Structures are given as C-alpha cells and as structure tokens.
Coordinates of C-alpha atoms and ligand atoms in Angstrom, one line a residue:
M1 CA 11.7 9.3 -14.6
K2 CA 12.6 11.7 -11.7
C3 CA 10.6 13.9 -9.4
K4 CA 10.5 17.5 -10.6
G5 CA 10.5 19.1 -7.3
S6 CA 11.9 18.4 -3.7
I7 CA 11.1 19.4 -0.2
T8 CA 12.8 19.3 3.3
R9 CA 11.2 18.5 6.5
K10 CA 12.1 18.7 10.2
S11 CA 11.2 15.1 11.1
L12 CA 10.4 11.8 9.3
L13 CA 10.1 8.7 11.4
Y14 CA 6.7 8.5 13.4
K15 CA 4.4 6.2 15.1
T16 CA 1.4 5.5 13.0
G17 CA -2.0 5.1 14.2
V18 CA -2.9 2.7 11.5
E19 CA -4.2 -0.7 12.9
Y20 CA -1.5 -3.0 11.5
G21 CA 1.4 -0.5 11.6
D22 CA 4.2 0.5 14.0
Y23 CA 6.5 3.2 12.8
T24 CA 6.4 4.7 9.3
V25 CA 8.4 6.8 6.9
N26 CA 6.9 8.8 4.2
H27 CA 9.8 10.4 2.3
V28 CA 7.8 11.8 -0.7
Q29 CA 5.1 14.3 -0.8
G30 CA 2.3 13.5 -3.3
C31 CA 2.0 10.3 -5.4
S32 CA 1.9 9.8 -9.2
H33 CA -0.5 6.9 -9.0
G34 CA -3.3 9.3 -8.4
C35 CA -5.9 7.0 -7.2
L36 CA -9.4 8.3 -7.5
Y37 CA -11.3 6.0 -4.9
P38 CA -10.4 8.8 -3.5
C39 CA -6.8 8.6 -2.0
Y40 CA -7.2 9.3 1.8
A41 CA -3.6 10.5 1.9
M42 CA -4.4 13.2 -0.7
M43 CA -7.5 14.3 1.1
M44 CA -5.5 14.7 4.3
A45 CA -2.8 16.7 2.4
K46 CA -5.3 19.0 1.0
R47 CA -7.0 19.4 4.5
F48 CA -3.7 20.2 6.1
G49 CA -2.7 22.6 3.1
T50 CA 0.3 20.5 2.0
V51 CA -1.1 20.3 -1.6
K52 CA -3.9 22.2 -3.1
T53 CA -4.9 20.4 -6.2
Y54 CA -5.0 16.8 -7.6
E55 CA -2.4 17.9 -10.2
E56 CA 0.0 19.1 -7.5
W57 CA -0.5 15.7 -5.7
I58 CA 0.3 13.6 -8.8
N59 CA 3.6 15.5 -9.3
P60 CA 5.5 14.0 -6.4
K61 CA 8.2 15.9 -4.5
I62 CA 11.1 13.9 -2.9
L63 CA 12.4 14.5 0.5
D64 CA 15.9 16.0 0.1
N65 CA 17.0 15.5 3.8
A66 CA 15.5 12.1 4.3
I67 CA 18.7 10.1 5.0
E68 CA 20.0 13.1 7.2
L69 CA 16.8 12.9 9.3
L70 CA 16.9 9.2 9.7
E71 CA 20.5 9.2 10.8
K72 CA 19.4 11.5 13.7
E73 CA 16.1 9.8 14.5
L74 CA 17.1 6.1 14.4
P75 CA 19.7 6.1 17.2
K76 CA 17.1 7.9 19.5
L77 CA 14.1 5.7 18.7
K78 CA 15.7 2.3 17.8
D79 CA 14.8 0.7 21.2
K80 CA 11.1 1.6 20.7
I81 CA 10.7 0.4 17.2
K82 CA 9.5 -3.1 16.3
S83 CA 9.2 -2.4 12.5
V84 CA 8.9 0.3 10.0
Q85 CA 6.5 0.5 7.1
L86 CA 7.0 2.4 3.9
C87 CA 4.8 4.2 3.4
F88 CA 1.3 5.3 4.7
T89 CA 0.9 8.6 2.9
T90 CA 2.7 8.0 -0.4
D91 CA 4.2 5.1 -2.4
P92 CA 7.8 4.0 -2.0
F93 CA 8.0 2.5 -5.5
M94 CA 6.1 4.9 -7.6
Y95 CA 5.8 3.5 -11.0
Q96 CA 8.9 4.4 -13.2
Y97 CA 10.3 6.9 -10.7
E98 CA 13.9 5.9 -10.4
D99 CA 14.9 8.5 -7.8
I100 CA 12.1 7.4 -5.4
K101 CA 13.1 3.8 -5.8
E102 CA 16.8 4.6 -5.1
L103 CA 15.9 6.7 -2.0
S104 CA 13.4 4.1 -0.7
I105 CA 16.1 1.3 -1.0
K106 CA 18.6 3.6 0.8
I107 CA 16.2 4.1 3.6
L108 CA 15.4 0.4 3.9
K109 CA 19.2 -0.4 4.1
L110 CA 19.8 2.2 6.8
I111 CA 16.8 1.1 8.9
N112 CA 17.8 -2.6 8.7
S113 CA 21.3 -1.6 9.7
Y114 CA 19.7 -1.0 13.2
N115 CA 18.4 -4.5 13.1
I116 CA 14.9 -3.1 12.5
P117 CA 12.7 -5.0 9.9
C118 CA 10.8 -3.0 7.3
T119 CA 7.8 -3.7 5.2
A120 CA 6.9 -1.8 2.0
L121 CA 3.6 -1.6 0.1
T122 CA 3.3 -0.4 -3.4
K123 CA 1.1 0.0 -6.4
G124 CA 4.3 0.2 -8.5
V125 CA 6.8 -2.5 -9.2
L126 CA 8.9 -4.1 -6.3
P127 CA 12.5 -3.8 -7.5
K128 CA 14.5 -7.0 -7.8
E129 CA 17.3 -5.3 -5.7
L130 CA 15.3 -6.0 -2.6
V131 CA 16.5 -9.6 -2.6
N132 CA 19.8 -8.3 -1.4
L133 CA 18.3 -6.6 1.6
S134 CA 17.5 -8.2 5.1
K135 CA 15.5 -11.3 4.9
N136 CA 13.5 -10.0 7.8
N137 CA 11.7 -7.4 5.5
S138 CA 8.4 -8.2 4.0
Y139 CA 6.9 -6.7 0.8
G140 CA 3.5 -6.1 -0.5
I141 CA 1.5 -5.0 -3.3
T142 CA -2.0 -3.5 -3.4
L143 CA -4.2 -5.5 -5.7
I144 CA -8.0 -4.9 -5.9
S145 CA -8.7 -6.1 -9.4
L146 CA -7.2 -7.7 -12.4
N147 CA -9.2 -5.6 -14.8
E148 CA -6.8 -3.2 -16.6
A149 CA -9.6 -0.8 -17.7
F150 CA -10.6 -0.3 -14.0
R151 CA -7.1 0.2 -13.0
E152 CA -6.6 2.8 -15.7
A153 CA -9.7 4.6 -14.5
M154 CA -9.2 4.3 -10.7
E155 CA -5.3 4.2 -10.3
P156 CA -4.3 5.8 -13.5
G157 CA -0.5 6.3 -12.8
S158 CA 0.0 2.9 -11.1
A159 CA 1.9 -0.2 -12.6
P160 CA -0.2 -2.6 -14.6
Y161 CA -1.4 -5.6 -12.4
K162 CA 0.6 -8.2 -14.2
E163 CA 3.8 -6.3 -13.6
R164 CA 2.9 -5.8 -9.9
I165 CA 2.2 -9.5 -9.3
A166 CA 5.4 -10.6 -11.3
S167 CA 7.5 -8.5 -9.1
L168 CA 5.9 -9.8 -5.8
K169 CA 6.4 -13.4 -7.2
Y170 CA 10.0 -12.8 -8.0
L171 CA 10.6 -11.7 -4.3
H172 CA 8.6 -14.6 -3.0
D173 CA 10.5 -17.1 -5.3
N174 CA 13.7 -15.6 -3.8
G175 CA 12.8 -16.5 -0.3
L176 CA 11.3 -13.2 0.9
K177 CA 8.1 -12.8 2.9
T178 CA 5.3 -11.2 0.7
W179 CA 1.9 -10.0 1.4
V180 CA -1.1 -8.6 -0.7
S181 CA -3.4 -5.7 0.4
I182 CA -6.8 -6.2 -1.2
E183 CA -7.9 -2.8 -0.1
P184 CA -10.0 -0.7 -0.9
F185 CA -12.0 -3.4 -2.6
P186 CA -14.7 -2.1 -4.8
T187 CA -18.4 -3.1 -5.0
P188 CA -19.6 -4.7 -8.3
N189 CA -21.1 -1.5 -9.6
F190 CA -17.5 -0.2 -10.0
V191 CA -16.3 -3.4 -11.8
D192 CA -17.6 -6.7 -12.5
Q193 CA -15.2 -9.2 -11.2
N194 CA -14.6 -12.3 -9.0
L195 CA -12.7 -12.0 -5.9
E196 CA -11.6 -15.7 -6.4
D197 CA -9.6 -14.7 -9.5
I198 CA -7.7 -12.0 -7.5
L199 CA -7.0 -14.5 -4.6
N200 CA -5.9 -17.2 -7.1
A201 CA -3.4 -14.7 -8.8
V202 CA -1.7 -14.2 -5.4
A203 CA -2.1 -17.7 -3.8
F204 CA 1.7 -17.9 -3.4
T205 CA 1.9 -15.0 -0.8
D206 CA 2.3 -15.3 2.9
K207 CA -0.4 -12.9 4.0
I208 CA -3.6 -11.2 2.7
I209 CA -5.1 -7.9 4.1
F210 CA -8.7 -7.3 3.0
G211 CA -10.6 -4.3 3.4
R212 CA -13.7 -2.4 1.9
L213 CA -13.8 0.8 0.0
H214 CA -14.8 3.9 2.1
Y215 CA -15.4 7.6 1.3
N216 CA -17.2 6.9 -1.9
K217 CA -20.9 7.3 -2.3
K218 CA -21.1 4.8 -5.2
V219 CA -20.5 1.9 -2.6
S220 CA -23.9 2.6 -0.8
E221 CA -25.6 2.9 -4.1
Y222 CA -24.9 -0.9 -4.4
K223 CA -27.8 -2.8 -3.1
N224 CA -26.9 -5.0 0.0
Y225 CA -23.3 -3.7 0.1
K226 CA -22.8 -4.5 3.6
Q227 CA -23.9 -8.2 3.1
Y228 CA -21.7 -8.2 -0.1
Y229 CA -18.6 -7.2 2.0
N230 CA -19.5 -9.8 4.7
D231 CA -19.6 -12.5 1.9
M232 CA -16.2 -11.2 0.5
V233 CA -14.7 -11.4 3.9
N234 CA -15.9 -15.1 4.2
K235 CA -14.3 -15.8 0.8
V236 CA -11.0 -14.4 2.0
I237 CA -11.1 -16.3 5.2
E238 CA -12.0 -19.6 3.5
F239 CA -9.3 -19.1 0.8
S240 CA -6.6 -18.2 3.3
N241 CA -7.3 -21.1 5.6
K242 CA -7.3 -23.5 2.7
N243 CA -4.1 -22.3 1.4
N244 CA -2.4 -21.8 4.8
I245 CA -2.1 -18.1 4.2
E246 CA -2.2 -15.6 7.1
Y247 CA -5.0 -13.0 6.8
H248 CA -6.1 -9.7 8.4
I249 CA -9.6 -8.2 7.8
K250 CA -9.5 -4.3 8.2
N251 CA -11.8 -2.8 10.8
K252 CA -15.1 -1.7 9.6
T253 CA -15.2 -4.1 6.7
I254 CA -17.5 -6.6 8.5
T255 CA -21.0 -5.4 9.5
C256 CA -23.2 -7.2 11.9
I257 CA -26.6 -7.4 10.0
S258 CA -29.6 -8.0 12.1
S259 CA -33.0 -8.8 10.7
Ligands
SF4_1 S1 -0.9 4.8 -4.3 FE1 -1.7 5.2 -2.3 S2 -0.9 7.2 -1.8 FE2 -0.6 6.9 -4.0 S3 -2.4 7.9 -4.8 FE3 -2.8 5.7 -4.6 S4 -3.9 5.6 -2.6 FE4 -2.9 7.6 -2.7

C-alpha cells in the first residue's frame, strides 16, 4: 500500500520536549493506525489546522522533501544531537505502507551516516531490514494489550499484536536493542486484562516504558483509578527488576495518595 498524497515542509529535524526524547523526525502527516484513545498527535494537528477530520488524519501524506531537508539540516545540527527518534507525531512503520517503510529506512541510514544513533517506535511491524543498519539503533513497539478485539476498537489500523511482538523478537534475536512502550495503558473498564500477560510476552526486551492513559473521561469513571495505576507501576518495576530490564515510568502516571 502507498500514501495517496504527499506534502513538502521547510524543516524536519527538531528537538522534542518529550521527556525521554532528544531530536525527532516526523516525515509523514497523519497516521493510518487511527488510534481512538484519542491520539494526541491528531488532537494537535487539528488544533493547528494541519488536518481537519479523523478521515483526513487516517489517510497519511508522505513528506516528499524529507531526504533533501535532512541533507541540509544534519551537517548543521550533528554536534548537538545525541539521538533521533522516529517519530513523535506519526508512525514510521505504518502497517502495510511500503513507501513509508522505505523512506523511514532511508532516513535512519542517513542519520546513522553521521554516527548518530536512532530509535524508532511503532504500532506497525518492524521490518527485518533493520538488522542491516547501525547496531547502535534501538527499536520499540507499543503494546498496551494482547486482546485483539480491543486493538481493533482502539487502534483500528495498527498491526495485530502477535505480528508486532514477532517483529520485535526478530530484531532482539539478531542482536539489536529493543524496547516496549506500554502506554497509554487503559483502565479495566476498557478491557479486562492482566498486565503480567503483556509483560511476559515481551520479557526478552531491554527496556519497558510505562504510562497511563490521559485525555479520556472513561479513566476517571473507573473507581480508584489512581490507586490502580500506582499498583500497575509497582508491577512493572517488580517485573523489570526481576528480569533485569531497564524501565521508565512516564510522568503523571504515579499519584501520591494521602488518606
Ligand atoms: S500510532 Fe501514534 S500517531 Fe498513529 S494514530 Fe496511533 S497514537 Fe496517533
């Protein structure tokens, strides 16, 4: 599958304000995964008028001049950049979009040619070709459930969970650093599930990032949701320590509860 439209921009590489990020590249506008938590990137795109509707958001437009921009920006910024993440406002391996995958790999190669490591996060499938790129890169998947009915309802255009996990495992088995983003983790009134099952499915990974779901009223409808998230954080920490996995708990996931 290919994007039906394209855009051009004046700049591409920028420093992100996100807590675990340095620089980022977002070379696609919109995202076919169409997450309904809702998607913060879509909310921002609507606010700034880049897209008007959900339908427009889920029909991604690829950035035609991405390589041209990076060839200009990388020589100027290379000494300031510690790492580049693909992506914060779209998905670099959008499920079944060949043109996005090809451009993302070209971008990773170009950034790596400046000795800058990259990291990529997806709800699609991590391509096998990534084993041929720099071993200093790291690759992640988002995994907030193993329930396919929930995925189809909340992340309708994303890759099935099994495919996502298998692609991550393949990269891990081939010596690459891998990580999992368990964010935005839903409360049990969205889906009845055990966090332990998700953790066990990715026990091979090097790092786990855990964060709660924001911007959704249904979370606060769940009784004691603050305590629930505190309990889930404890589970992540305990599991990570036991399995020698690095972890990061996102800001505002833990709440200090006083009686
Ligand atoms: S994968 Fe990310 S960018 Fe794409 S719709 Fe889902 S939350 Fe938004």
